Tab-separated table of C-alpha atoms and ligand atoms in Angstrom:
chain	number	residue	atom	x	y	z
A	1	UNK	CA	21.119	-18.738	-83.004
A	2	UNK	CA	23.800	-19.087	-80.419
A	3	UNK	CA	26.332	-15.720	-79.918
A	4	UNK	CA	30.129	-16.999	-79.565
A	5	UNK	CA	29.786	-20.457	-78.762
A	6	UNK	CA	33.322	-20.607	-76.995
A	7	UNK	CA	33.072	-17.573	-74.801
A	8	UNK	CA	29.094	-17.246	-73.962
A	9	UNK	CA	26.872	-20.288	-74.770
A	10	UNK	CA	23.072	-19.647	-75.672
A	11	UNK	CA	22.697	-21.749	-72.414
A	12	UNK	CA	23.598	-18.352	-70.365
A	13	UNK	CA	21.450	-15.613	-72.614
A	14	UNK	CA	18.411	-14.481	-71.707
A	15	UNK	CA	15.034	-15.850	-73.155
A	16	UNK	CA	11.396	-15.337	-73.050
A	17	UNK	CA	9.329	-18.259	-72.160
A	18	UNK	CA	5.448	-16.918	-72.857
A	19	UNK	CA	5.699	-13.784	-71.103
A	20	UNK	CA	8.142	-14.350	-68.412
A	21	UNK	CA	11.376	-13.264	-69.569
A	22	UNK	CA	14.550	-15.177	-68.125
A	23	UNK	CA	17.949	-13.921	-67.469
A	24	UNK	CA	19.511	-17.297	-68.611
A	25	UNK	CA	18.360	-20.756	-69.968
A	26	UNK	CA	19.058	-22.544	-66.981
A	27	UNK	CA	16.027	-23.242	-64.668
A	28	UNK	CA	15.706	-24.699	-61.272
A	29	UNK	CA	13.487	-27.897	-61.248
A	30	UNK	CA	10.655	-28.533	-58.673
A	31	UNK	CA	12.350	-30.517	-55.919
A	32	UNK	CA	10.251	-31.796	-53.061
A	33	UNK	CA	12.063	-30.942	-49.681
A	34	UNK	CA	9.880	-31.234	-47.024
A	35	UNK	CA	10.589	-28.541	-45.091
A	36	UNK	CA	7.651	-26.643	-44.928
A	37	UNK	CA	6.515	-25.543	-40.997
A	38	UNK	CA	4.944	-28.650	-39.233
A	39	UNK	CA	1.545	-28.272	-38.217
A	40	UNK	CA	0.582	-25.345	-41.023
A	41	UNK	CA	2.631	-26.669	-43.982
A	42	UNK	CA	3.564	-22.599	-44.524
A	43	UNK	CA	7.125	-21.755	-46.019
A	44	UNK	CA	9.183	-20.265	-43.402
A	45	UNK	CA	12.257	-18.524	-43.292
A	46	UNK	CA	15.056	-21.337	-43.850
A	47	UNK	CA	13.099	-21.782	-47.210
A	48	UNK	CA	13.216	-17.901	-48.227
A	49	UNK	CA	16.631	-18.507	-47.707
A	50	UNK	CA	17.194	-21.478	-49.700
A	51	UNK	CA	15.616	-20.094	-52.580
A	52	UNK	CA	17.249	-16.621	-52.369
A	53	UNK	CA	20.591	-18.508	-52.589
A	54	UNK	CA	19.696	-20.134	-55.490
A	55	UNK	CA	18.129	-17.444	-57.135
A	56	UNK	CA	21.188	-17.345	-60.117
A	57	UNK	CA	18.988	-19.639	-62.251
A	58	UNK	CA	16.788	-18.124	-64.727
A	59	UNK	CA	13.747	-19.706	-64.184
A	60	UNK	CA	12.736	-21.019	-60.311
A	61	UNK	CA	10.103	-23.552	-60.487
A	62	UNK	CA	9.019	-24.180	-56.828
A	63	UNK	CA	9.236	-27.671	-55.206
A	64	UNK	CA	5.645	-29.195	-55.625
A	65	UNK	CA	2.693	-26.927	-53.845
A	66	UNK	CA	-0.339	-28.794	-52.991
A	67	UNK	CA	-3.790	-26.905	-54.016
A	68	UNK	CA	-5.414	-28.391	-51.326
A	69	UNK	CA	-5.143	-30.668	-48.337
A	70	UNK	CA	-6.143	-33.212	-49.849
A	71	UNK	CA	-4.207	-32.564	-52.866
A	72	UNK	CA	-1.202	-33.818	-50.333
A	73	UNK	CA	1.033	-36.717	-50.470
A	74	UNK	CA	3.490	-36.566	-48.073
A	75	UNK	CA	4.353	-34.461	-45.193
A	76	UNK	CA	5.960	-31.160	-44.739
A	77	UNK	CA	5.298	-30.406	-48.213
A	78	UNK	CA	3.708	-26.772	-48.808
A	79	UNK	CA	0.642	-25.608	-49.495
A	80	UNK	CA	-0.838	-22.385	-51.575
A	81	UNK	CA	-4.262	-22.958	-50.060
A	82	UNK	CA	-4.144	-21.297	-46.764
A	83	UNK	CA	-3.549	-16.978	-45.731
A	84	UNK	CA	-0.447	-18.634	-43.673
A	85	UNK	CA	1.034	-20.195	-47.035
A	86	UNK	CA	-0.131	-17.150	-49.379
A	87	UNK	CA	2.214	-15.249	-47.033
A	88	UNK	CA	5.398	-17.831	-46.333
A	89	UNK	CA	5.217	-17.858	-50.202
A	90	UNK	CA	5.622	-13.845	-50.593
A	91	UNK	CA	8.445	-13.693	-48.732
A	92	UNK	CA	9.862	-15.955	-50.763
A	93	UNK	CA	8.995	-14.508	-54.095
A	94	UNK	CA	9.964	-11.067	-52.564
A	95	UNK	CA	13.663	-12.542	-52.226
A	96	UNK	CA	14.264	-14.425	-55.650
A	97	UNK	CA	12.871	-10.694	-57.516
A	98	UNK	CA	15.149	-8.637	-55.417
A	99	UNK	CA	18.072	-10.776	-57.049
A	100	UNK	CA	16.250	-10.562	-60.524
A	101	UNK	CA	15.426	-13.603	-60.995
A	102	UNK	CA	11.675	-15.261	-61.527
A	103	UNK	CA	10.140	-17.655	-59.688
A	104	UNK	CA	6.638	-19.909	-60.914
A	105	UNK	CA	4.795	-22.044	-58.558
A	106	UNK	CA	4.393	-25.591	-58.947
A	107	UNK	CA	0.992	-26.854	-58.532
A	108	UNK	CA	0.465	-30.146	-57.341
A	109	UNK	CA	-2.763	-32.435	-56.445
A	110	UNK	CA	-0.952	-36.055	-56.107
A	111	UNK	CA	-4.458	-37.811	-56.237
A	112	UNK	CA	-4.141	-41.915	-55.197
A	113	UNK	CA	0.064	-41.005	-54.284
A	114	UNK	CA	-1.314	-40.240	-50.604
A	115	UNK	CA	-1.887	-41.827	-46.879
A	116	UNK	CA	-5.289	-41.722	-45.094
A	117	UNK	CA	-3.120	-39.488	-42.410
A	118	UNK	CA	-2.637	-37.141	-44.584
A	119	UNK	CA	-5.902	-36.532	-45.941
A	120	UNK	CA	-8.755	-34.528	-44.561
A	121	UNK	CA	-10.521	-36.374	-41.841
A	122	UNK	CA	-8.486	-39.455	-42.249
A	123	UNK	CA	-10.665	-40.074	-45.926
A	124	UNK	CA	-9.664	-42.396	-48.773
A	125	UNK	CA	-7.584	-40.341	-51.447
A	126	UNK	CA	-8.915	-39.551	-54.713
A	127	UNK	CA	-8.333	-40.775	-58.263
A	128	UNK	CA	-9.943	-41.145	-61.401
A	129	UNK	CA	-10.047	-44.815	-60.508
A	130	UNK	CA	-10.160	-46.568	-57.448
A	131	UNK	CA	-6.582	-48.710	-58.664
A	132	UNK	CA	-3.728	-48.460	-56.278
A	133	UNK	CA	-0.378	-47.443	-57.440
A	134	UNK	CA	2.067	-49.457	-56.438
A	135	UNK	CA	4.094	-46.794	-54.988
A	136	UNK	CA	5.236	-45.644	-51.462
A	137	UNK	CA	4.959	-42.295	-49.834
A	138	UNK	CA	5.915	-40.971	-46.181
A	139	UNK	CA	4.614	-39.779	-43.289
A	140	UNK	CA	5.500	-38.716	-39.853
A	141	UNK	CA	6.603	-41.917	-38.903
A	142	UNK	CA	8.012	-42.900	-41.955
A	143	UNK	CA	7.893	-44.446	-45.628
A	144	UNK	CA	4.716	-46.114	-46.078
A	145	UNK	CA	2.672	-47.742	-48.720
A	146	UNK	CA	0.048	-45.408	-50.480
A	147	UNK	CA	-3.646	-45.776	-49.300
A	148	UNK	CA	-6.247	-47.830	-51.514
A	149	UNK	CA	-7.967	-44.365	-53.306
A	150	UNK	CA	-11.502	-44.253	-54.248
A	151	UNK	CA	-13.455	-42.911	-57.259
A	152	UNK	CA	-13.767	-39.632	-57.997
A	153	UNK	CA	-17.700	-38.796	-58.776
A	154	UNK	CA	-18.019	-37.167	-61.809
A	155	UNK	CA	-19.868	-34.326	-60.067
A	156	UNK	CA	-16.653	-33.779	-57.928
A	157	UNK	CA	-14.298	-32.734	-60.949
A	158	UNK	CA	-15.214	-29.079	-61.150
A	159	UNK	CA	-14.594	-28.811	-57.409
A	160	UNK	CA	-11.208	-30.097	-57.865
A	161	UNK	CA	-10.643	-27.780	-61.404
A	162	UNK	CA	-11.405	-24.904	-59.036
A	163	UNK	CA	-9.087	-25.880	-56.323
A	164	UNK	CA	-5.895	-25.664	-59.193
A	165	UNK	CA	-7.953	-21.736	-60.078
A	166	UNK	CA	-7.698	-20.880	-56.129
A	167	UNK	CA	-4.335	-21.626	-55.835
A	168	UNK	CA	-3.373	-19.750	-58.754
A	169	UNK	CA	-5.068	-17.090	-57.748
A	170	UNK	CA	-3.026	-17.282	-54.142
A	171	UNK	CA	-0.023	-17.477	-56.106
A	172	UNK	CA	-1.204	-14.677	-57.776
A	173	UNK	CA	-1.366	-12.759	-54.901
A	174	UNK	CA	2.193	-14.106	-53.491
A	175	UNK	CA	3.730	-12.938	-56.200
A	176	UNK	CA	4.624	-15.314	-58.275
A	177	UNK	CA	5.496	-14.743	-62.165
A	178	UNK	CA	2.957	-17.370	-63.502
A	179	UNK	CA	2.565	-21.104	-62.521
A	180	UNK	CA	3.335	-24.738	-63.703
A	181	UNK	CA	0.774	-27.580	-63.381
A	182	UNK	CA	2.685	-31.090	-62.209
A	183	UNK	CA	1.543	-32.858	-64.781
A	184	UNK	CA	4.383	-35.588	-64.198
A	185	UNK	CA	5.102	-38.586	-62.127
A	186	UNK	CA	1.807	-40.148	-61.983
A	187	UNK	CA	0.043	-37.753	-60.045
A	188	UNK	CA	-3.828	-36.726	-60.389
A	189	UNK	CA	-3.435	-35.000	-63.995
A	190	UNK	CA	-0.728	-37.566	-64.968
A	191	UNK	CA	-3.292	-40.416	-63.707
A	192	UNK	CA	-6.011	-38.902	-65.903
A	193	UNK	CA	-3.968	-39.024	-68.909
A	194	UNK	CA	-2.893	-42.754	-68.133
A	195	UNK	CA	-4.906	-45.979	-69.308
A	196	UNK	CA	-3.464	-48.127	-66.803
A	197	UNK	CA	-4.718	-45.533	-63.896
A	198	UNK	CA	-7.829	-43.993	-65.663
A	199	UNK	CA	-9.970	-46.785	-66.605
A	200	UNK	CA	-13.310	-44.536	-66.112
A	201	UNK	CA	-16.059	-44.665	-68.927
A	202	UNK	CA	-17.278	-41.101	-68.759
A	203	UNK	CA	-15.927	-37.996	-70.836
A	204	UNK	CA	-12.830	-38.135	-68.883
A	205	UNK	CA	-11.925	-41.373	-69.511
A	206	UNK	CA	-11.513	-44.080	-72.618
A	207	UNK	CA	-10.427	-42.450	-75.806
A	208	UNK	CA	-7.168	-39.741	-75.403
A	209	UNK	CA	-9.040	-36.936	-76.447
A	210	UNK	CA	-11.403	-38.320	-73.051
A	211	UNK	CA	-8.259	-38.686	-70.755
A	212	UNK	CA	-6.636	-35.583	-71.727
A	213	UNK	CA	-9.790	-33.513	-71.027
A	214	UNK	CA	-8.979	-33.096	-67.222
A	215	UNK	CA	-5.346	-31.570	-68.255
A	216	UNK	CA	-6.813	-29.449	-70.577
A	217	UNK	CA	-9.166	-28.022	-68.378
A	218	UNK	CA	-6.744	-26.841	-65.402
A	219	UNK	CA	-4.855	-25.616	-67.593
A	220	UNK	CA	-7.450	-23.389	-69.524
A	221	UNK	CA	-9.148	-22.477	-65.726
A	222	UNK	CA	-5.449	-21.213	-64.793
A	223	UNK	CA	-4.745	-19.351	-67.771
A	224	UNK	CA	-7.772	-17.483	-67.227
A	225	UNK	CA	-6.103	-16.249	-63.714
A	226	UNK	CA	-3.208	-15.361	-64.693
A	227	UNK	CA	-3.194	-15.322	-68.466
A	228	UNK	CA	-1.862	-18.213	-70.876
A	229	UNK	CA	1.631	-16.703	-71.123
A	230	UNK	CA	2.087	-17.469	-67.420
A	231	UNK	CA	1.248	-20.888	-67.497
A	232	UNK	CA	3.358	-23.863	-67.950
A	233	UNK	CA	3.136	-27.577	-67.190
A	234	UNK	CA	5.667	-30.780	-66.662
A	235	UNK	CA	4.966	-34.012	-68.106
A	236	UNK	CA	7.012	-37.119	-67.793
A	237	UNK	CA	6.145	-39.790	-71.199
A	238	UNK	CA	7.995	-42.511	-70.297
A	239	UNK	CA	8.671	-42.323	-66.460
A	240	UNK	CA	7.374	-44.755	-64.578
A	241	UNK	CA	7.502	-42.813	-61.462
A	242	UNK	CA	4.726	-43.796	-58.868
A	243	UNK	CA	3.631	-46.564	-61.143
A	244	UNK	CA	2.267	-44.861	-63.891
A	245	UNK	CA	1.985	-46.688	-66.850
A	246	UNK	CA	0.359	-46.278	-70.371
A	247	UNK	CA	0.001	-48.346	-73.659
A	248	UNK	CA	1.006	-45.710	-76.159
A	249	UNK	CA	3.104	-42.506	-74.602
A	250	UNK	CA	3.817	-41.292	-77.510
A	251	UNK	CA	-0.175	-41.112	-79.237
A	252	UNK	CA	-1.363	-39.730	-76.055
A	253	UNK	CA	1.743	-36.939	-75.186
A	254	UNK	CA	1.637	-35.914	-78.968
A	255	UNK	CA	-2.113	-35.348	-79.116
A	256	UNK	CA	-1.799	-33.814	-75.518
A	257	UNK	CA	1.507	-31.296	-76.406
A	258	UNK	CA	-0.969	-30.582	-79.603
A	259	UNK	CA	-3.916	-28.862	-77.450
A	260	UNK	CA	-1.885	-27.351	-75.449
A	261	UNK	CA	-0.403	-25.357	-78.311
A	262	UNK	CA	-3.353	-25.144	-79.319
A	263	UNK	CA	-4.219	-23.452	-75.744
A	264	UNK	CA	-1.479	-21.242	-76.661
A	265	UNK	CA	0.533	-21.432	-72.849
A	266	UNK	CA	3.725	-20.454	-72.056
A	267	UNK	CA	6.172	-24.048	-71.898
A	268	UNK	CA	6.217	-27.285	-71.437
A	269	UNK	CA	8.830	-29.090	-69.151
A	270	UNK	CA	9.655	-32.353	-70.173
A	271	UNK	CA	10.991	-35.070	-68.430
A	272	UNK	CA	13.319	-37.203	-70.612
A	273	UNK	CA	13.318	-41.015	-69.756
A	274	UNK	CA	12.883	-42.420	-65.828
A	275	UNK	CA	12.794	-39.773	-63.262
A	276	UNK	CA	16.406	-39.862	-61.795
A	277	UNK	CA	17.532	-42.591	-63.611
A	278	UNK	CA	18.046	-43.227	-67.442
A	279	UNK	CA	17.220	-40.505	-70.048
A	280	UNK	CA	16.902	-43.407	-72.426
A	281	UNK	CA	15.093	-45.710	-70.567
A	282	UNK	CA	12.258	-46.456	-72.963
A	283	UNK	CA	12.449	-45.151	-76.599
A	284	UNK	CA	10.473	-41.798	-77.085
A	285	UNK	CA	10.610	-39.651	-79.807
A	286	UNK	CA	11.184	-35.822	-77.797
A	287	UNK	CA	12.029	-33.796	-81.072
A	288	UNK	CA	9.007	-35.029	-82.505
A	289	UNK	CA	7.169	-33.942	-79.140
A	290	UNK	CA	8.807	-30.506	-79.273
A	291	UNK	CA	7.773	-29.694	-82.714
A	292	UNK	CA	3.912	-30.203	-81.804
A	293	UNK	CA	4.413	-27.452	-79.504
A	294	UNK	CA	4.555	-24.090	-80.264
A	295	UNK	CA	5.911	-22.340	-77.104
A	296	UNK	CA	8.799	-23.251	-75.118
A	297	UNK	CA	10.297	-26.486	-74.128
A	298	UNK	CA	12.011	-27.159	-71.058
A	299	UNK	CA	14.382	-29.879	-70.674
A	300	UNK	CA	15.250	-31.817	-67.967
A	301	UNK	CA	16.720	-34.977	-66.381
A	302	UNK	CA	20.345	-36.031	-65.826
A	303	UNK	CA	21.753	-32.903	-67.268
A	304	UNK	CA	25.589	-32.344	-67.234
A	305	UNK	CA	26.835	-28.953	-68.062
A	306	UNK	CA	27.937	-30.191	-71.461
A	307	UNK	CA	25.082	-32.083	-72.720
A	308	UNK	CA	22.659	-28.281	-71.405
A	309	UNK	CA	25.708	-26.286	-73.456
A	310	UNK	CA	25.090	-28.654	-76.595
A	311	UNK	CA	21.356	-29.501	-76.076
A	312	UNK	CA	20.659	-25.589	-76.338
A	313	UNK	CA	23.562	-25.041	-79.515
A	314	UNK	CA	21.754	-27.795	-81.066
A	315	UNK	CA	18.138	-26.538	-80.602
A	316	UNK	CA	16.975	-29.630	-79.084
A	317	UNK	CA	15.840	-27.399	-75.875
A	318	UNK	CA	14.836	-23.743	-75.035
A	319	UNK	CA	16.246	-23.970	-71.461
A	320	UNK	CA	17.676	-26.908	-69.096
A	321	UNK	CA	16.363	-27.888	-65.750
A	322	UNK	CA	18.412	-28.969	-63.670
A	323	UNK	CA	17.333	-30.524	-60.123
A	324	UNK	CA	20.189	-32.441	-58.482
A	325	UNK	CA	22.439	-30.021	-59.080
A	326	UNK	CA	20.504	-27.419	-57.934
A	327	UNK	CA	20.148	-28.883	-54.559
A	328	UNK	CA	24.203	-29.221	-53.988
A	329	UNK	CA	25.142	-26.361	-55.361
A	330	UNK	CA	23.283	-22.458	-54.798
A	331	UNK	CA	25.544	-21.051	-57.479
A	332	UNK	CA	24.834	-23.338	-60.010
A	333	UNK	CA	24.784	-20.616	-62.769
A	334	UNK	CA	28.273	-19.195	-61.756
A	335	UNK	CA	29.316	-22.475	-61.450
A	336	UNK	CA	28.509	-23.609	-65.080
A	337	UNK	CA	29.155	-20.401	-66.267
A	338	UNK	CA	32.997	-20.949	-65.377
A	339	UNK	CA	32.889	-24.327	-65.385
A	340	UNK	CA	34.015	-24.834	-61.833
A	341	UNK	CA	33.821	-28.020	-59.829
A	342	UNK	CA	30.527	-28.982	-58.459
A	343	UNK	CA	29.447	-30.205	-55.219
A	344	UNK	CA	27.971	-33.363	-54.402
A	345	UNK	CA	23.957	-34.096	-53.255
A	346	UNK	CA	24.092	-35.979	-50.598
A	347	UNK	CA	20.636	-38.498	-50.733
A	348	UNK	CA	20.581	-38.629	-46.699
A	349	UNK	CA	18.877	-34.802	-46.465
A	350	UNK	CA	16.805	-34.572	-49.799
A	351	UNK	CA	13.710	-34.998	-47.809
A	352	UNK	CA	12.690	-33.192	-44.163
A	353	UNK	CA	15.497	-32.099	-41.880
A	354	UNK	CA	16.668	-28.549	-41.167
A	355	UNK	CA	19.686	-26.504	-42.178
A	356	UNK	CA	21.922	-29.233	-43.269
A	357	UNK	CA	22.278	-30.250	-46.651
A	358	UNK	CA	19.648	-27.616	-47.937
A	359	UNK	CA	21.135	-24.402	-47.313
A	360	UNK	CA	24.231	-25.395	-46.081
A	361	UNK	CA	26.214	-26.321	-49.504
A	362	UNK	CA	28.809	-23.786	-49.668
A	363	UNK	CA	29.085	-21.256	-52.993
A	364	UNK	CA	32.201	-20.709	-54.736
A	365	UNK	CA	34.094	-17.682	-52.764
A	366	UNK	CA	33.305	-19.900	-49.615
A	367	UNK	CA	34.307	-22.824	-51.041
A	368	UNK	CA	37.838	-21.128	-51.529
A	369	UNK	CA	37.863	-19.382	-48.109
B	1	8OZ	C1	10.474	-36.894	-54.597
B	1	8OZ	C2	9.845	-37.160	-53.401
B	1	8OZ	C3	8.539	-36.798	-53.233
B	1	8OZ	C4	7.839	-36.187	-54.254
B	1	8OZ	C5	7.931	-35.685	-57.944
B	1	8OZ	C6	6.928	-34.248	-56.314
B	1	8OZ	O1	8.536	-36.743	-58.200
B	1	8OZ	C7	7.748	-35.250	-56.548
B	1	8OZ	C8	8.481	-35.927	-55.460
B	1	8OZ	C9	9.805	-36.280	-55.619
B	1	8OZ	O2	7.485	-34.985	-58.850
């Protein structure tokens, strides 16, 4: 039900997703930056200021928060696990409600994407199987290829289910208006769902009702912090990012997207096609997908202004996320709003790196100074 199509699209009205109600339909996607304080991984204050200047967008959903240390992948990402990050964090959530705008954290356990010098005492990572990914990472020195991961026991699982409840409850405490579980890009929950990476033979692995049990129970622990209408997660079907791989995407997301209406949470945010690259890359049938769930869908992935505009007219989408464009431009809402020129990401300072090329993309009125 769109107002005035012409004048004000449905892409800039407010909506409710679950409880957290949104000023406009436009959301900021998760976008690792690596610029988290060396040494304590703790946001500092050239990230409060990054994400107050961005703070337009309806929805922020923070760059990807590791629950634990060795729920890391690469460096300088943040944590929500320590009193240090618990209070970086506030500061930021402080800044994006002062501009009225809402702001969930991502949480993030990358399982096998990780380097022995990242990890707790130099250890293996973890996975549901001890299978490689064929995938790269980086570290101090550089991009490297992921460490060989080992087995996760199936004693170990709670302890890792509890790790997702801590940090919600930190993020809880920080402020934050609810929380999204990266459940995309062949991380730990993504490799649980996967038959190429979860070849395991217990109740978490096998069947899809087996390999979605370990989604399904992070996100039911982490509803019961901070109730199921503060609770998303992000999936990615078809993406083959960080090698995941699976013989029927659309069986397994369907029956997933099922429960977790069934589980009653807030959205899901759906990655459509390759991460970064083609929203068509492999055939997947998203409307379908959408109609299994019965909260709110977030779409995102190559984006243009016109394609959110008509996505959202058309119903195909509750809200857009846009990443990309959120990096190279803090007034992306004002931008799209009056569909002014945009700036342009530059690759070179996505990841690490100070000032430039994270909060130094100018806004409109400077722009025209
Ligand atoms: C880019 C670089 C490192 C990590 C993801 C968290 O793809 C990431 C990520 C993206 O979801």
């Amino acid at each position: 039900m769109s107002q005035s199509s012409t004048t004000s699209p449905a892409l800039f009205t407010p909506f409710r997703l679950g409880e957290i109600e949104i000023a406009n339909r436009i959301v900021m996607a998760p976008l690792t930056r690596n610029r988290a304080t060396h040494g304590n991984d703790a946001p500092n204050a050239l990230n409060v200021e990054y994400y107050r200047q961005r703070a337009g967008a309806g929805l922020i959903i923070t760059e990807g928060t590791q629950v634990s240390q060795q729920g890391q992948g690469y460096v300088w990402t943040p944590g929500m696990y320590t009193s240090e990050q618990i209070a970086g964090w506030k500061a930021i959530t402080d800044a994006v409600h002062a501009k009225g705008s809402k702001i969930v954290a991502q949480l993030w356990h990358v399982g096998r994407v990780s380097h022995v010098s990242l990890q707790p005492g130099g250890q293996a990572p973890v996975a549901p199987s001890a299978r490689v990914a064929n995938t790269k990472t980086y570290i101090e020195s550089g991009f490297a290829a992921v460490s060989e991961p080992r087995e996760l026991a199936l004693d170990e699982i709670p302890a890792i289910i509890g790790e997702f409840v801590t940090a919600a409850e930190n993020a809880k405490a920080a402020g934050f208006d609810g929380v999204e579980l990266h459940g995309a890009h062949g991380y730990l929950i993504d490799q649980f769902l996967r038959d190429d990476s979860n070849t395991r033979s217990d109740a978490y692995g096998g069947s899809i009702e087996n390999r979605v049990r370990f989604a399904l129970e992070v996100v039911e622990a982490v509803s019961k912090v901070f109730g199921k209408g503060r609770v998303g997660i992000r999936i990615s079907p078809v993406s083959p990012a960080n090698d995941a791989r699976d013989s029927d995407p659309q069986a397994l997301f369907m029956h997933l997207v099922g429960k977790l209406s069934d589980a009653g949470i807030a959205f899901i945010h759906v990655v459509e096609g390759a991460t970064r690259e083609a929203r068509d890359y492999l055939p997947f049938d998203y409307a379908t997908l959408r109609k299994a769930f019965n909260g709110a869908y977030i779409a995102n992935n190559g984006f243009t202004r016109e394609l959110a505009i008509e996505t959202i007219e058309n119903d195909g989408a509750d809200a857009i996320a846009f990443g990309r464009l959120f990096i190279a431009n803090p007034d992306l809402v004002e931008r799209l709003r009056r569909n002014a020129p945009l700036n342009t990401p530059v690759v070179e300072t996505f990841y690490g790196g100070d000032e430039k090329g994270y909060t130094d993309y100018p806004a409109l009125t400077e722009a025209a100074a």
